[in-house]
Structures are given as C-alpha cells and as structure tokens.
PDB file of C-alpha atoms and ligand atoms in Angstrom:
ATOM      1  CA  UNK A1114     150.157 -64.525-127.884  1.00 45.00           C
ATOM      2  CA  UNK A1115     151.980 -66.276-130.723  1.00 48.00           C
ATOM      3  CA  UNK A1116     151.964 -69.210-128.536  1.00 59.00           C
ATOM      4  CA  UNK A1117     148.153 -69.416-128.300  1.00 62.00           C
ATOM      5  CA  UNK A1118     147.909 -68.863-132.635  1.00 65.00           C
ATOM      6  CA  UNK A1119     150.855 -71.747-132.317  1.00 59.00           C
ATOM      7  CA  UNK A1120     148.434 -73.698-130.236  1.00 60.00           C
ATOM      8  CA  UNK A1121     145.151 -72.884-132.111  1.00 65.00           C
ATOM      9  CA  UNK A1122     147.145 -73.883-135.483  1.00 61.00           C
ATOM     10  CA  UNK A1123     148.389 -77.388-134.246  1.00 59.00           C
ATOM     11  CA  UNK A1124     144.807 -78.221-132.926  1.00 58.00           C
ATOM     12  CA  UNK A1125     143.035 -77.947-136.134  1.00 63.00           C
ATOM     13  CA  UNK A1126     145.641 -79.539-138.083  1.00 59.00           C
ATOM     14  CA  UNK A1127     145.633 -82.792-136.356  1.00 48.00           C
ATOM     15  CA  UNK A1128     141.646 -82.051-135.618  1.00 50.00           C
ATOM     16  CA  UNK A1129     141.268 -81.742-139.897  1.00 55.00           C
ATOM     17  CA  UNK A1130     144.302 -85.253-139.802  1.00 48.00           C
ATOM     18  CA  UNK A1131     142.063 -87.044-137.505  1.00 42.00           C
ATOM     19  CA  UNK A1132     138.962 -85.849-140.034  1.00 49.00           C
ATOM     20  CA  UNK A1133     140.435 -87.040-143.325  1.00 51.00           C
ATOM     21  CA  UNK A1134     141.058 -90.386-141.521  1.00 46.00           C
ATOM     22  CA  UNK A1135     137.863 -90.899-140.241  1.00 43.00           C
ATOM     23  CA  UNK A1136     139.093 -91.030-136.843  1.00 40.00           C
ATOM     24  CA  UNK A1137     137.181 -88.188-135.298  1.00 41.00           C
ATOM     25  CA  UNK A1138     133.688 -90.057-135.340  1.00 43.00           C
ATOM     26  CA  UNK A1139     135.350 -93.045-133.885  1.00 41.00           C
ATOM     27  CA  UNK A1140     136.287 -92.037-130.786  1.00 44.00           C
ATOM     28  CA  UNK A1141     135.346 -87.879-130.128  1.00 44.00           C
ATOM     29  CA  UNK A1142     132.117 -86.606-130.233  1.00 48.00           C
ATOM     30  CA  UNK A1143     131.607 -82.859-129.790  1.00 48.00           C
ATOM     31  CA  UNK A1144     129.719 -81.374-127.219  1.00 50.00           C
ATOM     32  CA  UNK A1145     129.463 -77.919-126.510  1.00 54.00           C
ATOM     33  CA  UNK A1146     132.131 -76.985-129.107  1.00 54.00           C
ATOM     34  CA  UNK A1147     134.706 -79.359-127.454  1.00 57.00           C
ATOM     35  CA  UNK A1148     135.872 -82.995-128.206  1.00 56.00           C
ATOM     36  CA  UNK A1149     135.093 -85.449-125.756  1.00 59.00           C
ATOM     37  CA  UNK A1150     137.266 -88.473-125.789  1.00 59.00           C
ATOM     38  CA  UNK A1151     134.946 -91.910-125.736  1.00 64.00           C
ATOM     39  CA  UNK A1152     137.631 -94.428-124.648  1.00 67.00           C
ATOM     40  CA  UNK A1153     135.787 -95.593-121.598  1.00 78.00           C
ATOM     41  CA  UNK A1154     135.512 -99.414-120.775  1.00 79.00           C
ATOM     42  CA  UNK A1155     133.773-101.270-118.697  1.00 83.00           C
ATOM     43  CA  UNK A1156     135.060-104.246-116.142  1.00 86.00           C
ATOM     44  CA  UNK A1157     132.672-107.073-115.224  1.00 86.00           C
ATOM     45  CA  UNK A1158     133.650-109.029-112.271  1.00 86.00           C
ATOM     46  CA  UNK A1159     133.893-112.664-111.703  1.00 90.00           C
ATOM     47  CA  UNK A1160     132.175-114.761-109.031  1.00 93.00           C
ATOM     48  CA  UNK A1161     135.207-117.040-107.995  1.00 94.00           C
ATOM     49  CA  UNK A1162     134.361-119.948-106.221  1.00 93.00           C
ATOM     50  CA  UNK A1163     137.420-120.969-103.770  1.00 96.00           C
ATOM     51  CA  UNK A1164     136.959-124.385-102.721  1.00 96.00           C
ATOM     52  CA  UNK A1165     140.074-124.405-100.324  1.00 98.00           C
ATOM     53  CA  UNK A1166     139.936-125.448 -96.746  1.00 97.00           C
ATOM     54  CA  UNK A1167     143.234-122.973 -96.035  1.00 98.00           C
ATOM     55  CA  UNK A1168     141.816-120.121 -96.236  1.00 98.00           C
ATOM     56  CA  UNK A1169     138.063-119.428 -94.232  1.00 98.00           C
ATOM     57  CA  UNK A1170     135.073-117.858 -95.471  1.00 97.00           C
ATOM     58  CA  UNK A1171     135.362-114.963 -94.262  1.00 97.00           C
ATOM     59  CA  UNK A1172     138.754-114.047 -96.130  1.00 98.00           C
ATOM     60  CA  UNK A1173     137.362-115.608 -98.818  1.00 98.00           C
ATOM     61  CA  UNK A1174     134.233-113.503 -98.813  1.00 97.00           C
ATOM     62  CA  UNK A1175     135.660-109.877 -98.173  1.00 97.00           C
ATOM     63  CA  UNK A1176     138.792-110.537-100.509  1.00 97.00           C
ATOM     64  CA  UNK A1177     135.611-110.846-103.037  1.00 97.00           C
ATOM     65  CA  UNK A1178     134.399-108.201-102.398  1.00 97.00           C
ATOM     66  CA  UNK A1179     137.286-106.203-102.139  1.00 97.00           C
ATOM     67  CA  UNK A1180     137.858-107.333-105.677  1.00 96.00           C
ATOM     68  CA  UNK A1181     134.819-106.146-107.278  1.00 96.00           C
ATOM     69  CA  UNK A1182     135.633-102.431-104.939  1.00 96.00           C
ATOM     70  CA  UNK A1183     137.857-102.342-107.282  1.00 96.00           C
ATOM     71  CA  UNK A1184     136.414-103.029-110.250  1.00 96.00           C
ATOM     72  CA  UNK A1185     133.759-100.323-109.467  1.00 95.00           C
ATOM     73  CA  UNK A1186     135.933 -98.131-109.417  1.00 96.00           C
ATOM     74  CA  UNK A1187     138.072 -98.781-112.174  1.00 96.00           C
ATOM     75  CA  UNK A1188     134.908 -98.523-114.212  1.00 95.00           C
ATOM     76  CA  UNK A1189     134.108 -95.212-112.099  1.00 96.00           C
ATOM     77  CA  UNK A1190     137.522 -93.596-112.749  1.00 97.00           C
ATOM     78  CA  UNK A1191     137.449 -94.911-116.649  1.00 95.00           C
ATOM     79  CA  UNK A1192     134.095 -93.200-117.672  1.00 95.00           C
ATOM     80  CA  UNK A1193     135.418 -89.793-115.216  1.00 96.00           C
ATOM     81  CA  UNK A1194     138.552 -89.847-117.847  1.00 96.00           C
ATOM     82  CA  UNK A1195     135.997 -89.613-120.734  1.00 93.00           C
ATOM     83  CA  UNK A1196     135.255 -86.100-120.048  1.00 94.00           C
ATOM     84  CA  UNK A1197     138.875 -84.655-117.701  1.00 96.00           C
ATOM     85  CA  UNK A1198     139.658 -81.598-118.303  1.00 96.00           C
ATOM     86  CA  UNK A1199     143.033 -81.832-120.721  1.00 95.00           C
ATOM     87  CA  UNK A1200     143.742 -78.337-121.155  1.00 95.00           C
ATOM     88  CA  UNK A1201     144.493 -77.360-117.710  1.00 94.00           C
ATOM     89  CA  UNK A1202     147.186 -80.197-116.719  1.00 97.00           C
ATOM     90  CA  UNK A1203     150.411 -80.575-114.588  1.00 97.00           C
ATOM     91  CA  UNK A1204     152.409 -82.391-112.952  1.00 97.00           C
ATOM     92  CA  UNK A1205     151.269 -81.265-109.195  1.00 96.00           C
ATOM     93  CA  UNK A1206     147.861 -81.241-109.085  1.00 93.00           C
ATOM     94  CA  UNK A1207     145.081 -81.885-111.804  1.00 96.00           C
ATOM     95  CA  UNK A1208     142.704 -83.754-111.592  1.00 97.00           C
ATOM     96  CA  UNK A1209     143.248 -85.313-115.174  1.00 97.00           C
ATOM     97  CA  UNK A1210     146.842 -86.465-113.286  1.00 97.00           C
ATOM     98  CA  UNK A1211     144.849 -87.948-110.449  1.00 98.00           C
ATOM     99  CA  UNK A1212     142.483 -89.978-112.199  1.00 98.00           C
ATOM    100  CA  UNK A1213     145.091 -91.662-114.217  1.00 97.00           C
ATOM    101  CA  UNK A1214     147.094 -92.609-111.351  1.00 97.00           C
ATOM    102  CA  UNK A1215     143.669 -93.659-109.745  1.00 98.00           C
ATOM    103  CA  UNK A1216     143.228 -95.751-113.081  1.00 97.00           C
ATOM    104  CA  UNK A1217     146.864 -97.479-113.018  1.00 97.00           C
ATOM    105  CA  UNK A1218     145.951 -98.608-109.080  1.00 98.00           C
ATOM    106  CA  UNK A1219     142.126 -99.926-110.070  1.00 97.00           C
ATOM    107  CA  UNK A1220     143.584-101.014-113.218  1.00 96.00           C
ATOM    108  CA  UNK A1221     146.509-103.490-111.861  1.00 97.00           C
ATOM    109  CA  UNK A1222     144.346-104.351-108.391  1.00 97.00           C
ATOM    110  CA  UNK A1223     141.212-105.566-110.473  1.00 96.00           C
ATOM    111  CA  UNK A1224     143.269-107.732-112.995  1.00 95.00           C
ATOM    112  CA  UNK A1225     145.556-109.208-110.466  1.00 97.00           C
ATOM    113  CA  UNK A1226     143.122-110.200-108.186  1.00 97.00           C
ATOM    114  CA  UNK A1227     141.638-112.120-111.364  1.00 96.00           C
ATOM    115  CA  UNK A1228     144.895-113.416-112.546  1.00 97.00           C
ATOM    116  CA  UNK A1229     145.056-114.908-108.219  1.00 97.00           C
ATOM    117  CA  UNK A1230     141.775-116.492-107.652  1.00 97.00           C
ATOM    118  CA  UNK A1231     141.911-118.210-111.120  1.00 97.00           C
ATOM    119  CA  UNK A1232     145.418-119.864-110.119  1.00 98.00           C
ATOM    120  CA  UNK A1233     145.013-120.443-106.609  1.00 98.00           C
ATOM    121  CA  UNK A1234     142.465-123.304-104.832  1.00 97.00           C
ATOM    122  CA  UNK A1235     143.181-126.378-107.000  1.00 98.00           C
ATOM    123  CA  UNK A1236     142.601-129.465-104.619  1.00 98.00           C
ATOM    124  CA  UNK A1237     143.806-131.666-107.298  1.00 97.00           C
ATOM    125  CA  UNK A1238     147.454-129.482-107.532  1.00 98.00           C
ATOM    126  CA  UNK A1239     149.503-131.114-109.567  1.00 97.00           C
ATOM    127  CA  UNK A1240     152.490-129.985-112.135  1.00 98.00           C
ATOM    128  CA  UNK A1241     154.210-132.583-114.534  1.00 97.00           C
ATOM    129  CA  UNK A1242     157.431-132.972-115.604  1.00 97.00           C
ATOM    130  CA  UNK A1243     156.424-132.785-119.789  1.00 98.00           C
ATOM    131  CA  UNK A1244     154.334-129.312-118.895  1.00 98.00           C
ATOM    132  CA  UNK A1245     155.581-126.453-120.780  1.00 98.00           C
ATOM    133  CA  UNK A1246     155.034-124.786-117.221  1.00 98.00           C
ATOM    134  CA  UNK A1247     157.839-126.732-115.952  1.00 98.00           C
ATOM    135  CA  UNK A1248     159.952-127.297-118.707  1.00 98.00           C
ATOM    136  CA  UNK A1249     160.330-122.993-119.000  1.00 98.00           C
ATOM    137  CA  UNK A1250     160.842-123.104-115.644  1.00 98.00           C
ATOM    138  CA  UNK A1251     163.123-125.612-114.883  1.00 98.00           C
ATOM    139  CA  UNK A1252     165.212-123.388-118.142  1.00 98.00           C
ATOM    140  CA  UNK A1253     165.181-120.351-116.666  1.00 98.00           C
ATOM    141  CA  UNK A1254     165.613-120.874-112.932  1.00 98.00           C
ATOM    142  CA  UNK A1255     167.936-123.878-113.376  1.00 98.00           C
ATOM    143  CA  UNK A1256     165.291-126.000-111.669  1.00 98.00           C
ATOM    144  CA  UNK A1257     161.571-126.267-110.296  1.00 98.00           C
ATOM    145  CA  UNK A1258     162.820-126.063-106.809  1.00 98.00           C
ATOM    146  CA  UNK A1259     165.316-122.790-107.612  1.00 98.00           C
ATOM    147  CA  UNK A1260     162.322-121.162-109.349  1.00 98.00           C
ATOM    148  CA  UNK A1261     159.743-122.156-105.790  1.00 98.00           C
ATOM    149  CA  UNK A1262     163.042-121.157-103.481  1.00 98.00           C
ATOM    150  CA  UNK A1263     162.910-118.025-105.488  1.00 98.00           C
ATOM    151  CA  UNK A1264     159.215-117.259-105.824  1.00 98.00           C
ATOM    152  CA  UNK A1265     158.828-117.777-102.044  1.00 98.00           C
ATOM    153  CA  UNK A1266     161.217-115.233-101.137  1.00 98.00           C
ATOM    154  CA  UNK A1267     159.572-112.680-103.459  1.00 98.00           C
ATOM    155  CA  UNK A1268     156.246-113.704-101.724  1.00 98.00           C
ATOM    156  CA  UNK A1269     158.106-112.683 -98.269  1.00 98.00           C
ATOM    157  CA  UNK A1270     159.483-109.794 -99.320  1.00 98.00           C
ATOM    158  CA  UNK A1271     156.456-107.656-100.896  1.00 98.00           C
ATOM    159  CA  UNK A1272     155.383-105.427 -98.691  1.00 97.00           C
ATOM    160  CA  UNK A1273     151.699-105.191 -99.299  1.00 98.00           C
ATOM    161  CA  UNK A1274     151.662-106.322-102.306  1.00 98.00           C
ATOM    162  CA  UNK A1275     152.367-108.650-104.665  1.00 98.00           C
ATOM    163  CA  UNK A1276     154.516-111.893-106.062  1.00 98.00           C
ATOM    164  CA  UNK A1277     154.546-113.223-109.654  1.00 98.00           C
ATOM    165  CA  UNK A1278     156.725-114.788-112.261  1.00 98.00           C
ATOM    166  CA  UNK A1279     156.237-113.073-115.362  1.00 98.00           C
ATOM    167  CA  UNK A1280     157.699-113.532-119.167  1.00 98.00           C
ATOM    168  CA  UNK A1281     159.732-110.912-119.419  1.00 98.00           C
ATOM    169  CA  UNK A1282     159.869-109.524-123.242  1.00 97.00           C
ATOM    170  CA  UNK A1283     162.657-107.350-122.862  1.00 96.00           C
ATOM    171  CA  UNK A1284     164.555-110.091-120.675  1.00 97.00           C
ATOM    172  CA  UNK A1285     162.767-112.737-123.130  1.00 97.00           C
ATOM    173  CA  UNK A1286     162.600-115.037-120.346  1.00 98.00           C
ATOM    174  CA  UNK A1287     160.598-115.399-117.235  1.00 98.00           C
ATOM    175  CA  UNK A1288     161.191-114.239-113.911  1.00 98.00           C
ATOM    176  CA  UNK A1289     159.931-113.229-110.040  1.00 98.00           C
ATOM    177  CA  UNK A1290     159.052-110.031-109.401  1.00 98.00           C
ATOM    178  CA  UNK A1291     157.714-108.470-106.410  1.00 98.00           C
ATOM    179  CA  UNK A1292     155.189-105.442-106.659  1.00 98.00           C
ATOM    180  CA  UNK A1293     154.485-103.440-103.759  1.00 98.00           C
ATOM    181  CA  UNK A1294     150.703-102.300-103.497  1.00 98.00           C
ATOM    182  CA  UNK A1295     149.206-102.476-106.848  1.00 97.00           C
ATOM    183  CA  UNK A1296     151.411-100.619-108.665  1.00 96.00           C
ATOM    184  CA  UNK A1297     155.034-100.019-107.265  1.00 97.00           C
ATOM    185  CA  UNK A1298     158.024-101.294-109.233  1.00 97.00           C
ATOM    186  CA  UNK A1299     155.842-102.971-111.764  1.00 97.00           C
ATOM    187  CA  UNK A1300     158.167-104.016-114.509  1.00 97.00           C
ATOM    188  CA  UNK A1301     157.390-103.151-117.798  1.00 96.00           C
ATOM    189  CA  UNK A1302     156.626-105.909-120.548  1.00 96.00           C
ATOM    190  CA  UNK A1303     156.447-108.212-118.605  1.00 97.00           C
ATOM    191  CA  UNK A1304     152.952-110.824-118.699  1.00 98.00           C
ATOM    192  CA  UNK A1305     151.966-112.478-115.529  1.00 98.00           C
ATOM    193  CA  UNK A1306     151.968-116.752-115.324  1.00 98.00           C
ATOM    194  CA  UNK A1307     151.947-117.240-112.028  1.00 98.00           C
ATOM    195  CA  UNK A1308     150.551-114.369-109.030  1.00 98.00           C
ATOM    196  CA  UNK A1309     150.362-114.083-105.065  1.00 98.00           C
ATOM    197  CA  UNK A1310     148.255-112.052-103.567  1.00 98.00           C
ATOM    198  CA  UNK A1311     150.803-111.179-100.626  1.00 98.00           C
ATOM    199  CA  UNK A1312     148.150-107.917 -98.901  1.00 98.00           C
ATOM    200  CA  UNK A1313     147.756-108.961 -95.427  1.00 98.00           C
ATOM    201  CA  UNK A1314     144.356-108.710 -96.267  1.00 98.00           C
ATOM    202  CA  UNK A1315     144.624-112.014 -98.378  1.00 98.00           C
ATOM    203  CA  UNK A1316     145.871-114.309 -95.121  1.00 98.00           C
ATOM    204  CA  UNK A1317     145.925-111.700 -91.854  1.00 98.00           C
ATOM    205  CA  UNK A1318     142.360-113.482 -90.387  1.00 97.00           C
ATOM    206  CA  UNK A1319     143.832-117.209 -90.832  1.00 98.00           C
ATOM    207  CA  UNK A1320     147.098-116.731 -90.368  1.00 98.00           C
ATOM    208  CA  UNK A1321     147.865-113.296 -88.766  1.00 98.00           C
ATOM    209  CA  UNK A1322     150.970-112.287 -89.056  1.00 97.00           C
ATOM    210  CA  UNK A1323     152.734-115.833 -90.428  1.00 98.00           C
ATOM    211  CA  UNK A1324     152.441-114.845 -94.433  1.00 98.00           C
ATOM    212  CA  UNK A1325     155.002-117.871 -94.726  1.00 98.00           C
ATOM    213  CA  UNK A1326     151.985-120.253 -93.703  1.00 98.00           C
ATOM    214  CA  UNK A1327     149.491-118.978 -95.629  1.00 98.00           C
ATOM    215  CA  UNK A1328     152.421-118.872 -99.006  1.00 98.00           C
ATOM    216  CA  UNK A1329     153.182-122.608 -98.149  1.00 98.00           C
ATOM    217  CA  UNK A1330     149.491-123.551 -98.230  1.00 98.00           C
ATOM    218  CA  UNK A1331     148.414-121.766-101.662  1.00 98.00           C
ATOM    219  CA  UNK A1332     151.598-122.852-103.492  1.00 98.00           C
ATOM    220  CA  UNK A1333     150.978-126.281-102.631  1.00 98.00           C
ATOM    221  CA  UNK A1334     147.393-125.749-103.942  1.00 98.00           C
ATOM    222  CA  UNK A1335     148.396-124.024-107.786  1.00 98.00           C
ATOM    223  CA  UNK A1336     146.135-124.452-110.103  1.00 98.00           C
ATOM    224  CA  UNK A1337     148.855-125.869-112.842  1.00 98.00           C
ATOM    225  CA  UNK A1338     145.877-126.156-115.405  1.00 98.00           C
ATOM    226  CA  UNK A1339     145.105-122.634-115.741  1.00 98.00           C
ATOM    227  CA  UNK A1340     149.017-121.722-115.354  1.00 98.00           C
ATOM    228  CA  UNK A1341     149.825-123.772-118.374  1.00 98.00           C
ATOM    229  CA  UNK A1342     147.113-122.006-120.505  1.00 98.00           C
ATOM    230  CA  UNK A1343     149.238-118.838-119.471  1.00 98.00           C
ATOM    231  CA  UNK A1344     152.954-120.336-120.415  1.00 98.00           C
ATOM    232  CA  UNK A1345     151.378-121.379-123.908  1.00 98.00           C
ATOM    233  CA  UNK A1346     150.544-117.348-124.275  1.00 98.00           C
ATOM    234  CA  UNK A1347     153.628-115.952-122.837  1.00 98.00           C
ATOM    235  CA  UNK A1348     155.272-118.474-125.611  1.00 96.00           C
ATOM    236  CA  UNK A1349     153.548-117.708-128.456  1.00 97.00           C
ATOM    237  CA  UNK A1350     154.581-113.802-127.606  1.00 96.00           C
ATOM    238  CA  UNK A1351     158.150-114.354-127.069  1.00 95.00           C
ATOM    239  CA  UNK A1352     158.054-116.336-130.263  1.00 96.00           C
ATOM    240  CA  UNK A1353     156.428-113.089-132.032  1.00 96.00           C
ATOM    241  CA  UNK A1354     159.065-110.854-130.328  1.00 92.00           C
ATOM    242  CA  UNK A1355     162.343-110.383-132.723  1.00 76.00           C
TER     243      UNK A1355
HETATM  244 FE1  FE2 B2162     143.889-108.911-102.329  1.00 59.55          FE
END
C-alpha cells in the first residue's frame, strides 16, 4: 500500500519536472489518461548497386532484400515501442523486454548491412600509403599486412555473423572485432570503419562452404574511398574524447 502512494508520488513529481521543462509536449502525448512515449523513427533503405563480378545476382539480390526485411521491421518494432506496456515489465517475459531485444537485432542488422554494401564492390580498390586509413592502421596493428592477417582471421572466426575494425573510444584506438549474429559480443563504444558481412547467407550460393574465398575476393575489392570518409570521423571523435 505505501508502496503504491510511494509510486503514485514519484510519478507526478517527475510528470510536474518534465511539465515545468516543457518536456512533456515534446515527446508524450496523453491518451486515455496515460502517457504515450513518441520516440519512434523511421529507417529508409538504400538501393545498393553492387557492380562486382564475385559475387552473382542472385546473392546480390536476396542479401537486398534481406536488408530492407530488416529495416521493416526495425521500423515495425520502433513504432510497437511507442505504445509497450511499461508498467507490467520483467526480466522473463514482457513483451516491452521482447521488443527491445527485437529492436537491438533490427537495429545492428539494418545498419551493418549499410555500413557492408557501401564498403564492399569497388572495382577500382585501391588504398595509399598517405591515407589516414592506412596511416591509423599501419599505428595500431604495427602494419597494413598485421591489421589484413588480423581482420581475416576475425572474418573466419564469426560464426554467423560479423567482422569489423572499429575505433575503439574506451581503447582510443582501433581494432577487429568479431560479432556473432547481429548482436552477440558487440563491444561497446566502439564506431565501425571497416565491416564483413560473414552470414553464410552473404557467400553460401557462390562459394558454399569456402567463406575464405569469398573474404579474399571482397577484401581485395574495399571500397578505400568510403573507408577513409569513416577514419576522418572516428578521428575527429577520438580527438573530442579526453
Ligand atoms: Fe547479410
């Protein structure tokens, strides 16, 4: 009983806090006598166009696809959050719980198949030696090669999943990382340069089971362009970062 007053007190002070700041209006409305939060977005998808020859149209049209699945259903799972139930949470089974998870695994699988197609299918590949790309990694790997030796093995070793090298602002440096599906041992501050798509669904109808193949072929096709654009970013963080 005095919990519930406790409870009742505590919601209309920080409902009369959010008031006095104006923050109510912004993003609650009320309907039916309770606040519904209004922080859903909406994804658009890209059309990528993959002008490799390593990978055939049909991967390249159903990994499409798959791609904007997922966007559809981030935006799905987004706009269910608006109006969750809050009240009636735990840690075993609410639906509140489920949709977030659900919006962590849309989340990470629409932006990383983004962050893939855009630095993948480059027919003109080519990295230079005065690149800001290769001068951060040449620092923090020791060399190019150490950093490819390295990246490769993280590409073999994600289950299905994913590769990248990342600026790490904790480690305030970059580094490989492996993710398993879209969102298993994902390191935390950490902004993605460089990402593989290593799902068997990315390679499995060129190369079936040889994922080294199909690694081989897309790192020797990086788009170093749009990777630079990235290490310029992940720079001007770090430099923000005390
Ligand atoms: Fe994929």
């Amino acid at each position: 009983m005095i919990d519930k007053k406790l409870e009742e007190l505590l919601k209309q002070s920080v409902t009369k806090t959010l008031q006095e700041k104006n923050v109510l209006n912004k993003y609650t409305q009320v309907k039916e006598n309770k606040q519904v939060i209004k922080e859903a977005y909406v994804a658009q998808p890209t059309k990528f166009d993959l002008r490799t020859e390593l990978l055939s149209e049909k991967t390249k049209t159903s990994h499409q696809e798959l791609f904007e699945g997922y966007i559809k259903e981030l935006n799905e799972t987004s706009a269910q959050l608006d109006t969750a139930d809050r009240e009636n949470v735990n840690p075993n089974h609410s639906t509140f719980r489920s949709l977030k998870m659900d919006e962590t695994h849309n989340h990470n699988a629409a932006f990383l198949h983004g962050l893939y197609f855009q630095n993948i299918s480059d027919l003109n590949s080519e990295i230079s030696a005065d690149s800001l790309s290769f001068m951060r990694l040449e620092r923090d790997f020791g060399s190019f090669d150490l950093w490819q030796e390295d990246f490769i093995a993280c590409c073999l070793a994600a289950r299905n999943g994913w590769a990248m090298t990342v600026y790490s602002m904790t480690l305030k440096r970059y580094i490989n990382t492996v993710v398993d599906l879209h969102d298993e041992h994902v390191l935390i501050s950490a902004y993605p340069v460089i990402v593989m798509d290593c799902w068997e669904h990315s390679y499995y109808k060129d190369y079936l089971k040889n994922r080294k193949a199909y690694v081989y072929g897309m790192m020797k096709e990086l788009n170093w362009d749009v990777i630079e654009e990235r290490f310029k970013v992940a720079d001007k963080i770090g430099a923000l970062i005390k």
